[in-house]
PDB file of C-alpha atoms in Angstrom:
ATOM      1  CA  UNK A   1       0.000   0.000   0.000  1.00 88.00           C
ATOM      2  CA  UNK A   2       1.245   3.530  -0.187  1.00 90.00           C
ATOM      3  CA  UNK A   3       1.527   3.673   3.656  1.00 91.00           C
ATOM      4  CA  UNK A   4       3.435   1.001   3.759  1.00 91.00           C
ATOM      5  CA  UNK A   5       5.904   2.338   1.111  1.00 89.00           C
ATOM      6  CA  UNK A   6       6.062   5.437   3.344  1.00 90.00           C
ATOM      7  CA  UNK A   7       6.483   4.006   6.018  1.00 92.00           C
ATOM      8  CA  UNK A   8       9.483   1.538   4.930  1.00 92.00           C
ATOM      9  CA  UNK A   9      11.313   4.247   3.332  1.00 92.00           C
ATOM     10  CA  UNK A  10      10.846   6.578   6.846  1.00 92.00           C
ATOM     11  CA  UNK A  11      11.859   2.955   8.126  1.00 94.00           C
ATOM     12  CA  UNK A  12      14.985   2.717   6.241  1.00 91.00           C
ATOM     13  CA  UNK A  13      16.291   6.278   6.562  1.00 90.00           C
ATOM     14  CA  UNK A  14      15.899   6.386  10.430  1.00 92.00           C
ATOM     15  CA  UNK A  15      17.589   3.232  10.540  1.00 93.00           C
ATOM     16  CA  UNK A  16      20.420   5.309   8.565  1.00 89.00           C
ATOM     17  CA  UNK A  17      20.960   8.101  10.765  1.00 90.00           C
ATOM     18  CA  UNK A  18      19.286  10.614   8.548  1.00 88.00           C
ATOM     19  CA  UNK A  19      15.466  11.135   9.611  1.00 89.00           C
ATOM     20  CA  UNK A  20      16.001  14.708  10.861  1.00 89.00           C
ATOM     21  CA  UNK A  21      16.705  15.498   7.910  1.00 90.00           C
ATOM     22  CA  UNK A  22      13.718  13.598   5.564  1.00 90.00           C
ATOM     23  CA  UNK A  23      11.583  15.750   3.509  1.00 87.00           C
ATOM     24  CA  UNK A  24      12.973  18.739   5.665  1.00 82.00           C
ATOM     25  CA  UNK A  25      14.085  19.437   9.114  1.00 79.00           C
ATOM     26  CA  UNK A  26      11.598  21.444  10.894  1.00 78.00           C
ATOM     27  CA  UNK A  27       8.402  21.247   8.932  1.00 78.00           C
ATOM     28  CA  UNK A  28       8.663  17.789   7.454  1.00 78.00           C
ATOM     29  CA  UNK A  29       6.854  16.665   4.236  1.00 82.00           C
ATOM     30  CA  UNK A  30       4.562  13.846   5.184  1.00 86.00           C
ATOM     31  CA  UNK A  31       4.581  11.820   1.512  1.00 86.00           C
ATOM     32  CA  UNK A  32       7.725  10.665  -0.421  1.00 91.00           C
ATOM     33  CA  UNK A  33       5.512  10.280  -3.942  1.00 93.00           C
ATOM     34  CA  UNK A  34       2.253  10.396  -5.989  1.00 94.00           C
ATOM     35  CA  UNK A  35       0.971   8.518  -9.073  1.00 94.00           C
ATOM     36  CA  UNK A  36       1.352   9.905 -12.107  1.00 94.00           C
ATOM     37  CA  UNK A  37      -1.010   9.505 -15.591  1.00 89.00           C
ATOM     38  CA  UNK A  38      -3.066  12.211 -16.852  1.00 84.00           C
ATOM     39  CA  UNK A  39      -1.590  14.780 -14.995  1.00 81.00           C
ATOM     40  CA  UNK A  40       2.129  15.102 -13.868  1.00 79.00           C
ATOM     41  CA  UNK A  41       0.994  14.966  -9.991  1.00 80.00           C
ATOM     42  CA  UNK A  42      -2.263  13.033  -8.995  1.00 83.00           C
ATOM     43  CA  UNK A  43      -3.393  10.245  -6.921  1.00 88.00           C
ATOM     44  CA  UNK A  44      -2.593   7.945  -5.137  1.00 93.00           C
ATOM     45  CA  UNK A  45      -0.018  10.311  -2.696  1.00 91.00           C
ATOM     46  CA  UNK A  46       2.639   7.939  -0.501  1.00 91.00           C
ATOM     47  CA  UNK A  47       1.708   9.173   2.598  1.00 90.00           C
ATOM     48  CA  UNK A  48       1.304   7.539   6.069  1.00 91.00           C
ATOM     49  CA  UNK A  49      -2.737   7.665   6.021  1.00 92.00           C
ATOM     50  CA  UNK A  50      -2.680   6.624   2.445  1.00 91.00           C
ATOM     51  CA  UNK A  51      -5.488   3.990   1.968  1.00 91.00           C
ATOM     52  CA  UNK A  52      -4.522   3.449  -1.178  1.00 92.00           C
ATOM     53  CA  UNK A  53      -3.236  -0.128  -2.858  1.00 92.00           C
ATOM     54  CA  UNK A  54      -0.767   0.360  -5.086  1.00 93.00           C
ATOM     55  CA  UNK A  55      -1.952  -2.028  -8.118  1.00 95.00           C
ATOM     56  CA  UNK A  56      -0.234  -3.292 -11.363  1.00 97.00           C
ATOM     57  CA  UNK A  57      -0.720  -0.721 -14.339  1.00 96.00           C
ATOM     58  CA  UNK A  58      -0.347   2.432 -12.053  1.00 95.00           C
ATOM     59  CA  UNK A  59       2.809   4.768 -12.541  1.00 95.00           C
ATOM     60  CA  UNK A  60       4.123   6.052  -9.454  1.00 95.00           C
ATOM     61  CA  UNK A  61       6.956   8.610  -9.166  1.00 94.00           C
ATOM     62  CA  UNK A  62       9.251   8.075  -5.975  1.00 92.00           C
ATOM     63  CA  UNK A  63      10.785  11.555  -4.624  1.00 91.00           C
ATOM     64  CA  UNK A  64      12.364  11.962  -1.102  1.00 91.00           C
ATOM     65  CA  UNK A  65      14.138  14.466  -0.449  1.00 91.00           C
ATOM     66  CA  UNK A  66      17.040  15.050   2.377  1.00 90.00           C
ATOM     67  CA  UNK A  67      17.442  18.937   3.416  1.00 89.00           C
ATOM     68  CA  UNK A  68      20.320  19.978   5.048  1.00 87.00           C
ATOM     69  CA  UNK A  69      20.415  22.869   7.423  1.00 88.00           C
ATOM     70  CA  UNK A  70      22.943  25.865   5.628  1.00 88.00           C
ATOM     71  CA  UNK A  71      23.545  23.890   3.133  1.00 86.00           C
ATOM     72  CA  UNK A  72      20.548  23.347   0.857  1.00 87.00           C
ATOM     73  CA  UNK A  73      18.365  19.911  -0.385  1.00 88.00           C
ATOM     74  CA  UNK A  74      19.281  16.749  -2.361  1.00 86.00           C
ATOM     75  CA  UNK A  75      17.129  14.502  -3.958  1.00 88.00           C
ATOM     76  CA  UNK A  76      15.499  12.329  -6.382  1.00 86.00           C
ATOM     77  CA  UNK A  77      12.391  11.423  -8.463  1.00 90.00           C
ATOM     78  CA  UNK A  78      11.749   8.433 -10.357  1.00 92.00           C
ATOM     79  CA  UNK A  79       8.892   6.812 -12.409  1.00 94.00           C
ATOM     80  CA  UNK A  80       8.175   3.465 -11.764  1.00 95.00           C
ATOM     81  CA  UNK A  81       5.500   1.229 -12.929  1.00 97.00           C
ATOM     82  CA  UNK A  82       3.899  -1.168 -10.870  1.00 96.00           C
ATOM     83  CA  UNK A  83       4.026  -4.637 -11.449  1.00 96.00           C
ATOM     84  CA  UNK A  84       2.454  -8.028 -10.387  1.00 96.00           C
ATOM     85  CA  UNK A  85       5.720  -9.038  -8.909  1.00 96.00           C
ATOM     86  CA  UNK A  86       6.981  -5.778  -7.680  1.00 93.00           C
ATOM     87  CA  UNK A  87       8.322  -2.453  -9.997  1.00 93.00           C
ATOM     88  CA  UNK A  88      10.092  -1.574 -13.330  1.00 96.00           C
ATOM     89  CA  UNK A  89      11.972   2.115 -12.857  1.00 94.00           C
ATOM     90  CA  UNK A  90      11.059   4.025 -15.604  1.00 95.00           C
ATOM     91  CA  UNK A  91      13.652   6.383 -15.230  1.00 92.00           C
ATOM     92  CA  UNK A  92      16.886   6.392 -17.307  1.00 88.00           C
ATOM     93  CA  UNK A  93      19.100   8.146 -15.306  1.00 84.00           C
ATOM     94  CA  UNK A  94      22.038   6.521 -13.096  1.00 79.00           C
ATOM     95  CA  UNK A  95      21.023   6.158  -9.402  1.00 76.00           C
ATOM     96  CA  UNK A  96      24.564   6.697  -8.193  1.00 77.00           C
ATOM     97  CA  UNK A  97      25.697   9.715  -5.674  1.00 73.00           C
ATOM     98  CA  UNK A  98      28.236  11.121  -7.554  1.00 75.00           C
ATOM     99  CA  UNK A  99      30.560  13.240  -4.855  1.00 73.00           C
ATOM    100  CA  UNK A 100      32.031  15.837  -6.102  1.00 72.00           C
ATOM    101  CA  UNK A 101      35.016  16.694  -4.661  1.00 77.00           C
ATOM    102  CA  UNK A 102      36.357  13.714  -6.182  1.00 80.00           C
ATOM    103  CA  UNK A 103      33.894  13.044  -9.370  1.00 73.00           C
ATOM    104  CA  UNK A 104      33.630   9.311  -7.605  1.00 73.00           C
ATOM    105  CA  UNK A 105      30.258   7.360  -7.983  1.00 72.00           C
ATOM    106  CA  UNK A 106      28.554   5.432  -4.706  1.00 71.00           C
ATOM    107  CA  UNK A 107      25.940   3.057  -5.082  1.00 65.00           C
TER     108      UNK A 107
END
């Protein structure tokens, strides 16, 4: 369900370290994503009351965000289509961090 997709991803980035800074510091974002089909933002929204079921067919687009106090905000968004086993990222772009003091890539 989208809940549940919220909730692992708050999930995995408190178990990282980094919830203080998820979807912002002080006034946090309460979704990480929203379908997409007609319109560029629309239902369902990946947020922690989300009813919703995700289902095969629907297009989601995945976007946290980490915001760093004095510093500024880094993140992502990609389309994925849901599938009966799972999803198929629609985006093309590498998923690497690329730092760039060095120009190194991190998975």
């Amino acid at each position: 369900s989208c809940a549940e997709l919220y909730t692992h991803s708050l999930e995995r980035v408190t178990a990282a370290g980094a919830a203080d800074y998820f979807m912002g510091t002080e006034l946090q974002a309460q979704f990480v994503g929203h379908g997409i089909g007609l319109q560029i933002n629309e239902p369902p929204v990946l947020t922690p009351r989300s009813r919703d079921v995700l289902e095969p067919g629907m297009v989601i687009a995945f976007e946290p965000k980490f915001v760093l106090p004095g510093v500024g905000a880094v993140g992502i968004e990609n389309s994925y289509l849901v599938t009966e086993t799972g999803v198929e990222n629609l985006t093309p772009a590498p998923e690497e961090i690329i730092d760039l003091r060095t120009g190194l890539a991190h998975a």
